[in-house]
Each structure stands twice: as C-alpha cells, then as structure tokens.
Amino acid sequence: MVLGRYAAVVNGVNGGNFVFFNSPAHGADWGTKENLAGLPCSDPANYDDRIMPTFTQDTTLLFCFGSCETDGTCPTPATPNNVTFAVDMNQYGGSTANGVFVNGNFNGWCGNCNAMDDSDSDGVWMVTLPLTQDSIEYKFTVDGWNDQENLTAGSSCTKTLGSFTNRFLAINGDTTLATVCWNSCSGCVTAPPPSTTCSELFFSEYGEGSSYNKYFEIYNPSNAPISVEFGVSTVYLSGNGGSFT
C-alpha cells in the first residue's frame, strides 16, 4: 500500500460518479477499488461509486480512501475480519477447469480477483478473505464472469436491489460460512442409495405387448443374495381378471 496524499484536477461542472483505486499499476485493477457500500457518499445505483458534486469555480475537495470524510481527517483503518467462503460445485452442470471465484461489492465485482481453491479435488471450492465491511453482497462465479449464480429473490441468504439478487452476509468477527451448493442457500442434497429406502424385493418394472409378449423385473436393493425358488418366493398371476394362480 502506498501511503500519502494525492491530487487530481477534474471538471466538476457536469457532476457524475468517481471512485479511488489503490493500484500501483494505475490501471483497471478493480480489486483495489475502495469499498463504499452502505455509506452515505456512495451511489448504490452506480456500483457504490462516489457522487461528484457540481461546482463552477476552482474548488478543493478533500477525501479519505474508503471513507466519506471531506475535511481531510481520515479515520483509523478498521481491523479486518477473516471470512471463509465455501461452495460445492459437484452438481454444477458445466466445467470448472478455469476456476471458481467469489465476487462482491467488497472487490468491485471484479471477476477474477478472488480465486477459490479446490486443491483436494473434492468439488468444494474455498477461500478466506480479510474484510473490513459490516456487511457484504456477493455471489460465486465461474471463469471470472463467464458464468454466475442465478439466485432466487426472497430466499434466506439473498438480498434483492432492483434487478440484482445477490447473497448477503452481515459480518461480526471472523466467520466461517457453511458450505452451500451452487445457486442455493443450503448444502447440496444427494439422493440416498436404494438400500436405504427399501430392504426387500420389489417389482421394479413391467411391460405388456401384444399376445404373449409380457415381462416383469424383480429388483434386489440389498447386497445380500436372495434365493428365488419355488416354495420360498411365489409370484401370483391373475389372467384377464380371473383368479390368482
């Protein structure tokens, strides 16, 4: 981080929006953009950028990075809290070969600034970030912004503003979030194996064609062998509504 005071000359006649970057490269490094989300000097309709006051004469404006003070007295930087994010991508329908990322108003929705890790190849991607915000909006994305979550408005973990529905988190100290499924507020649900739902033989399929073309299938959901023989297991047939034989 480069500390100090910096100045720039701009035309304030037309107003508009602006924002500061803490970027030694002086480029479009959106990961270094100041975070003003929820502060009175930000414009939530324009990515929480600052609102440029209009003026028609030479004017000196004083600002503090990431803060709304205008008298040049900057507040003491907030102590960051470590927030751990985790998303289960095992039921994601596409490829994660180019990485999974977390994007939010804390990093200017920058795309590929905060990459997540799945070094153990279990399909669960994680990352821990130091954040100073009291609350954040965020979502998980694939390959930067190549794909993103489409979250349901009104669900338990989201906040909707206009046409945007994002995940929402209030931060109060170091936080480890529970692993959630892609596009969900809860963990991924896996169907139980058949042996946990049925422990006895059952008819799993039958079919009837013309004349004598008929069949049925019996399924054994357990791992134990079952003897199907006369006197042990019996299948009864009722032909054309007649008696069972």
mmCIF file of C-alpha atoms in Angstrom:
data_model
loop_
_atom_site.group_PDB
_atom_site.id
_atom_site.type_symbol
_atom_site.label_atom_id
_atom_site.label_comp_id
_atom_site.label_asym_id
_atom_site.label_seq_id
_atom_site.Cartn_x
_atom_site.Cartn_y
_atom_site.Cartn_z
ATOM 1 C CA MET A 1 0.000 0.000 0.000
ATOM 2 C CA VAL A 2 1.272 3.454 -0.875
ATOM 3 C CA LEU A 3 0.510 5.997 1.855
ATOM 4 C CA GLY A 4 0.259 9.736 1.329
ATOM 5 C CA ARG A 5 -1.823 12.491 -0.164
ATOM 6 C CA TYR A 6 -2.621 12.612 -3.868
ATOM 7 C CA ALA A 7 -4.269 15.255 -6.034
ATOM 8 C CA ALA A 8 -6.045 15.374 -9.368
ATOM 9 C CA VAL A 9 -7.700 18.144 -11.395
ATOM 10 C CA VAL A 10 -11.171 17.407 -12.760
ATOM 11 C CA ASN A 11 -14.047 19.327 -14.291
ATOM 12 C CA GLY A 12 -16.913 19.458 -11.811
ATOM 13 C CA VAL A 13 -19.459 21.227 -13.990
ATOM 14 C CA ASN A 14 -21.130 18.040 -15.185
ATOM 15 C CA GLY A 15 -21.160 16.098 -11.910
ATOM 16 C CA GLY A 16 -21.260 12.318 -12.299
ATOM 17 C CA ASN A 17 -19.534 9.492 -10.450
ATOM 18 C CA PHE A 18 -15.953 8.742 -9.495
ATOM 19 C CA VAL A 19 -14.002 6.395 -7.237
ATOM 20 C CA PHE A 20 -10.449 5.880 -5.973
ATOM 21 C CA PHE A 21 -8.174 2.899 -6.634
ATOM 22 C CA ASN A 22 -5.196 1.858 -4.534
ATOM 23 C CA SER A 23 -3.358 0.490 -7.539
ATOM 24 C CA PRO A 24 0.389 0.941 -8.063
ATOM 25 C CA ALA A 25 -0.171 -0.022 -11.707
ATOM 26 C CA HIS A 26 -2.620 2.889 -12.175
ATOM 27 C CA GLY A 27 -4.770 0.633 -14.326
ATOM 28 C CA ALA A 28 -8.166 -1.021 -14.260
ATOM 29 C CA ASP A 29 -7.277 -3.049 -11.168
ATOM 30 C CA TRP A 30 -10.806 -3.386 -9.816
ATOM 31 C CA GLY A 31 -9.608 -5.463 -6.877
ATOM 32 C CA THR A 32 -8.067 -2.316 -5.339
ATOM 33 C CA LYS A 33 -11.178 -0.165 -5.642
ATOM 34 C CA GLU A 34 -12.305 1.467 -2.392
ATOM 35 C CA ASN A 35 -15.419 -0.081 -0.872
ATOM 36 C CA LEU A 36 -18.131 2.464 -0.032
ATOM 37 C CA ALA A 37 -21.105 0.073 0.090
ATOM 38 C CA GLY A 38 -23.742 1.323 2.520
ATOM 39 C CA LEU A 39 -22.012 4.662 3.136
ATOM 40 C CA PRO A 40 -23.869 7.953 2.520
ATOM 41 C CA CYS A 41 -21.298 9.194 -0.028
ATOM 42 C CA SER A 42 -21.809 6.207 -2.354
ATOM 43 C CA ASP A 43 -24.240 5.763 -5.223
ATOM 44 C CA PRO A 44 -25.781 2.258 -4.978
ATOM 45 C CA ALA A 45 -27.239 2.667 -8.471
ATOM 46 C CA ASN A 46 -23.709 3.051 -9.898
ATOM 47 C CA TYR A 47 -21.605 0.305 -8.285
ATOM 48 C CA ASP A 48 -21.322 2.244 -4.987
ATOM 49 C CA ASP A 49 -19.068 4.828 -6.609
ATOM 50 C CA ARG A 50 -18.799 8.324 -5.166
ATOM 51 C CA ILE A 51 -21.131 11.079 -6.379
ATOM 52 C CA MET A 52 -19.253 14.001 -7.890
ATOM 53 C CA PRO A 53 -20.509 17.343 -6.504
ATOM 54 C CA THR A 54 -21.044 20.026 -9.135
ATOM 55 C CA PHE A 55 -19.051 23.263 -8.925
ATOM 56 C CA THR A 56 -18.414 26.138 -11.295
ATOM 57 C CA GLN A 57 -15.231 27.624 -9.819
ATOM 58 C CA ASP A 58 -11.877 26.378 -8.575
ATOM 59 C CA THR A 59 -12.646 24.132 -5.642
ATOM 60 C CA THR A 60 -10.573 21.891 -3.396
ATOM 61 C CA LEU A 61 -12.270 18.662 -2.355
ATOM 62 C CA LEU A 62 -10.730 16.505 0.379
ATOM 63 C CA PHE A 63 -11.413 12.784 0.653
ATOM 64 C CA CYS A 64 -10.194 9.760 2.597
ATOM 65 C CA PHE A 65 -9.819 6.412 0.830
ATOM 66 C CA GLY A 66 -12.779 4.170 1.660
ATOM 67 C CA SER A 67 -14.463 6.801 3.822
ATOM 68 C CA CYS A 68 -16.878 9.709 3.468
ATOM 69 C CA GLU A 69 -14.940 12.352 5.437
ATOM 70 C CA THR A 70 -14.339 15.569 3.491
ATOM 71 C CA ASP A 71 -12.272 17.564 5.993
ATOM 72 C CA GLY A 72 -9.045 15.645 5.454
ATOM 73 C CA THR A 73 -9.131 13.897 8.850
ATOM 74 C CA CYS A 74 -9.104 10.215 7.957
ATOM 75 C CA PRO A 75 -10.418 7.635 10.440
ATOM 76 C CA THR A 76 -8.269 4.815 11.783
ATOM 77 C CA PRO A 77 -8.437 1.840 9.388
ATOM 78 C CA ALA A 78 -10.833 -0.856 10.545
ATOM 79 C CA THR A 79 -9.450 -4.187 11.731
ATOM 80 C CA PRO A 80 -10.262 -6.852 9.111
ATOM 81 C CA ASN A 81 -12.254 -9.983 9.859
ATOM 82 C CA ASN A 82 -11.346 -13.256 8.157
ATOM 83 C CA VAL A 83 -14.341 -14.631 6.253
ATOM 84 C CA THR A 84 -14.148 -18.144 4.787
ATOM 85 C CA PHE A 85 -16.374 -18.883 1.784
ATOM 86 C CA ALA A 86 -17.139 -22.413 0.519
ATOM 87 C CA VAL A 87 -19.255 -23.568 -2.435
ATOM 88 C CA ASP A 88 -19.978 -27.145 -3.509
ATOM 89 C CA MET A 89 -19.711 -27.424 -7.301
ATOM 90 C CA ASN A 90 -20.328 -31.179 -7.604
ATOM 91 C CA GLN A 91 -23.806 -30.619 -9.046
ATOM 92 C CA TYR A 92 -22.729 -27.758 -11.346
ATOM 93 C CA GLY A 93 -23.524 -28.657 -14.945
ATOM 94 C CA GLY A 94 -20.528 -27.003 -16.608
ATOM 95 C CA SER A 95 -16.744 -27.047 -16.373
ATOM 96 C CA THR A 96 -14.760 -25.500 -13.507
ATOM 97 C CA ALA A 97 -11.413 -26.033 -15.251
ATOM 98 C CA ASN A 98 -10.780 -22.258 -15.354
ATOM 99 C CA GLY A 99 -11.580 -21.755 -11.692
ATOM 100 C CA VAL A 100 -14.340 -20.656 -9.333
ATOM 101 C CA PHE A 101 -14.356 -17.143 -7.880
ATOM 102 C CA VAL A 102 -16.187 -15.101 -5.257
ATOM 103 C CA ASN A 103 -17.334 -11.661 -6.415
ATOM 104 C CA GLY A 104 -18.977 -8.930 -4.397
ATOM 105 C CA ASN A 105 -19.200 -5.259 -3.532
ATOM 106 C CA PHE A 106 -16.067 -5.755 -1.394
ATOM 107 C CA ASN A 107 -13.922 -6.272 -4.530
ATOM 108 C CA GLY A 108 -15.873 -4.175 -7.026
ATOM 109 C CA TRP A 109 -17.366 -7.305 -8.672
ATOM 110 C CA CYS A 110 -14.007 -7.536 -10.407
ATOM 111 C CA GLY A 111 -14.315 -11.012 -11.950
ATOM 112 C CA ASN A 112 -11.147 -12.973 -11.258
ATOM 113 C CA CYS A 113 -9.679 -11.020 -8.309
ATOM 114 C CA ASN A 114 -10.534 -13.552 -5.585
ATOM 115 C CA ALA A 115 -9.965 -17.070 -6.843
ATOM 116 C CA MET A 116 -11.169 -20.017 -4.751
ATOM 117 C CA ASP A 117 -9.243 -23.240 -4.147
ATOM 118 C CA ASP A 118 -10.074 -26.911 -4.665
ATOM 119 C CA SER A 119 -6.603 -28.410 -4.326
ATOM 120 C CA ASP A 120 -8.010 -31.635 -2.838
ATOM 121 C CA SER A 121 -10.307 -32.086 -5.891
ATOM 122 C CA ASP A 122 -13.395 -32.860 -3.800
ATOM 123 C CA GLY A 123 -15.534 -30.370 -5.736
ATOM 124 C CA VAL A 124 -15.784 -27.934 -2.791
ATOM 125 C CA TRP A 125 -14.077 -24.611 -3.533
ATOM 126 C CA MET A 126 -12.922 -22.400 -0.646
ATOM 127 C CA VAL A 127 -11.197 -19.090 0.048
ATOM 128 C CA THR A 128 -10.562 -16.952 3.151
ATOM 129 C CA LEU A 129 -10.563 -13.162 2.721
ATOM 130 C CA PRO A 130 -9.798 -10.337 5.189
ATOM 131 C CA LEU A 131 -12.790 -7.964 5.046
ATOM 132 C CA THR A 132 -13.441 -4.720 6.921
ATOM 133 C CA GLN A 133 -17.101 -4.260 5.944
ATOM 134 C CA ASP A 134 -20.011 -4.694 8.360
ATOM 135 C CA SER A 135 -21.986 -6.447 5.615
ATOM 136 C CA ILE A 136 -21.429 -7.524 2.025
ATOM 137 C CA GLU A 137 -23.283 -8.658 -1.077
ATOM 138 C CA TYR A 138 -21.630 -11.385 -3.136
ATOM 139 C CA LYS A 139 -22.094 -14.404 -5.399
ATOM 140 C CA PHE A 140 -20.000 -17.224 -6.818
ATOM 141 C CA THR A 141 -18.862 -17.190 -10.442
ATOM 142 C CA VAL A 142 -17.004 -19.493 -12.840
ATOM 143 C CA ASP A 143 -14.060 -18.445 -15.015
ATOM 144 C CA GLY A 144 -14.265 -14.802 -13.913
ATOM 145 C CA TRP A 145 -17.680 -13.728 -15.190
ATOM 146 C CA ASN A 146 -18.114 -16.477 -17.788
ATOM 147 C CA ASP A 147 -20.905 -17.938 -15.624
ATOM 148 C CA GLN A 148 -22.575 -16.735 -12.448
ATOM 149 C CA GLU A 149 -25.184 -17.865 -9.952
ATOM 150 C CA ASN A 150 -28.826 -17.035 -10.676
ATOM 151 C CA LEU A 151 -30.170 -16.773 -7.148
ATOM 152 C CA THR A 152 -33.848 -16.764 -6.218
ATOM 153 C CA ALA A 153 -35.189 -13.481 -4.860
ATOM 154 C CA GLY A 154 -36.637 -13.804 -1.381
ATOM 155 C CA SER A 155 -34.562 -16.830 -0.401
ATOM 156 C CA SER A 156 -32.968 -16.932 3.040
ATOM 157 C CA CYS A 157 -29.423 -15.917 2.076
ATOM 158 C CA THR A 158 -30.126 -13.225 -0.525
ATOM 159 C CA LYS A 159 -30.779 -9.519 -0.891
ATOM 160 C CA THR A 160 -32.501 -8.000 -3.918
ATOM 161 C CA LEU A 161 -31.921 -4.456 -5.121
ATOM 162 C CA GLY A 162 -33.638 -3.593 -8.392
ATOM 163 C CA SER A 163 -32.953 -6.400 -10.840
ATOM 164 C CA PHE A 164 -29.969 -7.773 -8.895
ATOM 165 C CA THR A 165 -30.298 -10.632 -6.413
ATOM 166 C CA ASN A 166 -27.086 -11.472 -4.547
ATOM 167 C CA ARG A 167 -26.027 -13.349 -1.472
ATOM 168 C CA PHE A 168 -25.947 -11.182 1.667
ATOM 169 C CA LEU A 169 -23.793 -11.524 4.766
ATOM 170 C CA ALA A 170 -23.670 -9.464 7.950
ATOM 171 C CA ILE A 171 -20.129 -9.670 9.389
ATOM 172 C CA ASN A 172 -19.424 -9.619 13.117
ATOM 173 C CA GLY A 173 -15.957 -11.011 13.659
ATOM 174 C CA ASP A 174 -14.117 -13.868 11.970
ATOM 175 C CA THR A 175 -16.647 -16.033 10.130
ATOM 176 C CA THR A 176 -16.536 -19.481 8.531
ATOM 177 C CA LEU A 177 -19.582 -19.909 6.317
ATOM 178 C CA ALA A 178 -21.245 -23.291 5.894
ATOM 179 C CA THR A 179 -20.656 -24.934 2.523
ATOM 180 C CA VAL A 180 -23.512 -24.144 0.139
ATOM 181 C CA CYS A 181 -24.487 -25.670 -3.172
ATOM 182 C CA TRP A 182 -24.142 -23.574 -6.337
ATOM 183 C CA ASN A 183 -27.308 -21.460 -6.775
ATOM 184 C CA SER A 184 -28.578 -22.475 -3.314
ATOM 185 C CA CYS A 185 -28.674 -21.169 0.256
ATOM 186 C CA SER A 186 -28.102 -24.671 1.648
ATOM 187 C CA GLY A 187 -25.816 -27.628 1.074
ATOM 188 C CA CYS A 188 -26.145 -29.982 -1.872
ATOM 189 C CA VAL A 189 -28.707 -32.767 -1.431
ATOM 190 C CA THR A 190 -27.630 -36.210 -2.629
ATOM 191 C CA ALA A 191 -30.223 -38.925 -3.225
ATOM 192 C CA PRO A 192 -29.718 -41.871 -0.807
ATOM 193 C CA PRO A 193 -28.785 -45.258 -2.266
ATOM 194 C CA PRO A 194 -31.699 -47.669 -2.863
ATOM 195 C CA SER A 195 -30.655 -49.914 0.024
ATOM 196 C CA THR A 196 -31.539 -47.150 2.500
ATOM 197 C CA THR A 197 -35.088 -46.793 1.207
ATOM 198 C CA CYS A 198 -36.075 -50.410 0.618
ATOM 199 C CA SER A 199 -34.651 -53.645 2.028
ATOM 200 C CA GLU A 200 -36.931 -56.201 0.356
ATOM 201 C CA LEU A 201 -37.524 -57.443 -3.174
ATOM 202 C CA PHE A 202 -39.861 -55.358 -5.270
ATOM 203 C CA PHE A 203 -41.226 -55.208 -8.801
ATOM 204 C CA SER A 204 -39.139 -52.519 -10.462
ATOM 205 C CA GLU A 205 -40.577 -52.726 -13.995
ATOM 206 C CA TYR A 206 -43.207 -54.470 -16.065
ATOM 207 C CA GLY A 207 -44.394 -54.312 -19.637
ATOM 208 C CA GLU A 208 -47.147 -55.782 -21.781
ATOM 209 C CA GLY A 209 -47.165 -56.032 -25.544
ATOM 210 C CA SER A 210 -49.429 -57.951 -27.875
ATOM 211 C CA SER A 211 -50.402 -61.587 -27.430
ATOM 212 C CA TYR A 212 -47.974 -63.380 -25.084
ATOM 213 C CA ASN A 213 -45.333 -60.638 -25.098
ATOM 214 C CA LYS A 214 -45.208 -59.649 -21.430
ATOM 215 C CA TYR A 215 -42.455 -59.309 -18.842
ATOM 216 C CA PHE A 216 -41.684 -58.114 -15.358
ATOM 217 C CA GLU A 217 -38.490 -57.351 -13.454
ATOM 218 C CA ILE A 218 -37.722 -58.073 -9.793
ATOM 219 C CA TYR A 219 -35.057 -55.963 -8.076
ATOM 220 C CA ASN A 220 -32.967 -56.797 -5.024
ATOM 221 C CA PRO A 221 -31.850 -53.482 -3.424
ATOM 222 C CA SER A 222 -29.610 -55.110 -0.821
ATOM 223 C CA ASN A 223 -26.097 -56.501 -1.080
ATOM 224 C CA ALA A 224 -27.173 -59.884 0.305
ATOM 225 C CA PRO A 225 -28.040 -62.772 -2.040
ATOM 226 C CA ILE A 226 -31.727 -63.788 -2.036
ATOM 227 C CA SER A 227 -32.892 -67.182 -3.240
ATOM 228 C CA VAL A 228 -35.893 -67.017 -5.560
ATOM 229 C CA GLU A 229 -37.215 -70.593 -5.890
ATOM 230 C CA PHE A 230 -40.454 -72.484 -5.653
ATOM 231 C CA GLY A 231 -41.707 -72.712 -2.096
ATOM 232 C CA VAL A 232 -39.590 -69.776 -0.960
ATOM 233 C CA SER A 233 -40.819 -66.931 -3.174
ATOM 234 C CA THR A 234 -44.014 -67.046 -5.205
ATOM 235 C CA VAL A 235 -45.421 -64.725 -7.868
ATOM 236 C CA TYR A 236 -49.181 -64.955 -8.449
ATOM 237 C CA LEU A 237 -50.827 -64.235 -11.783
ATOM 238 C CA SER A 238 -54.388 -63.101 -12.431
ATOM 239 C CA GLY A 239 -55.181 -63.504 -16.116
ATOM 240 C CA ASN A 240 -57.860 -61.191 -17.526
ATOM 241 C CA GLY A 241 -59.323 -60.524 -14.077
ATOM 242 C CA GLY A 242 -59.605 -64.211 -13.180
ATOM 243 C CA SER A 243 -58.492 -65.957 -10.014
ATOM 244 C CA PHE A 244 -54.864 -65.856 -8.889
ATOM 245 C CA THR A 245 -52.746 -68.868 -9.758
#
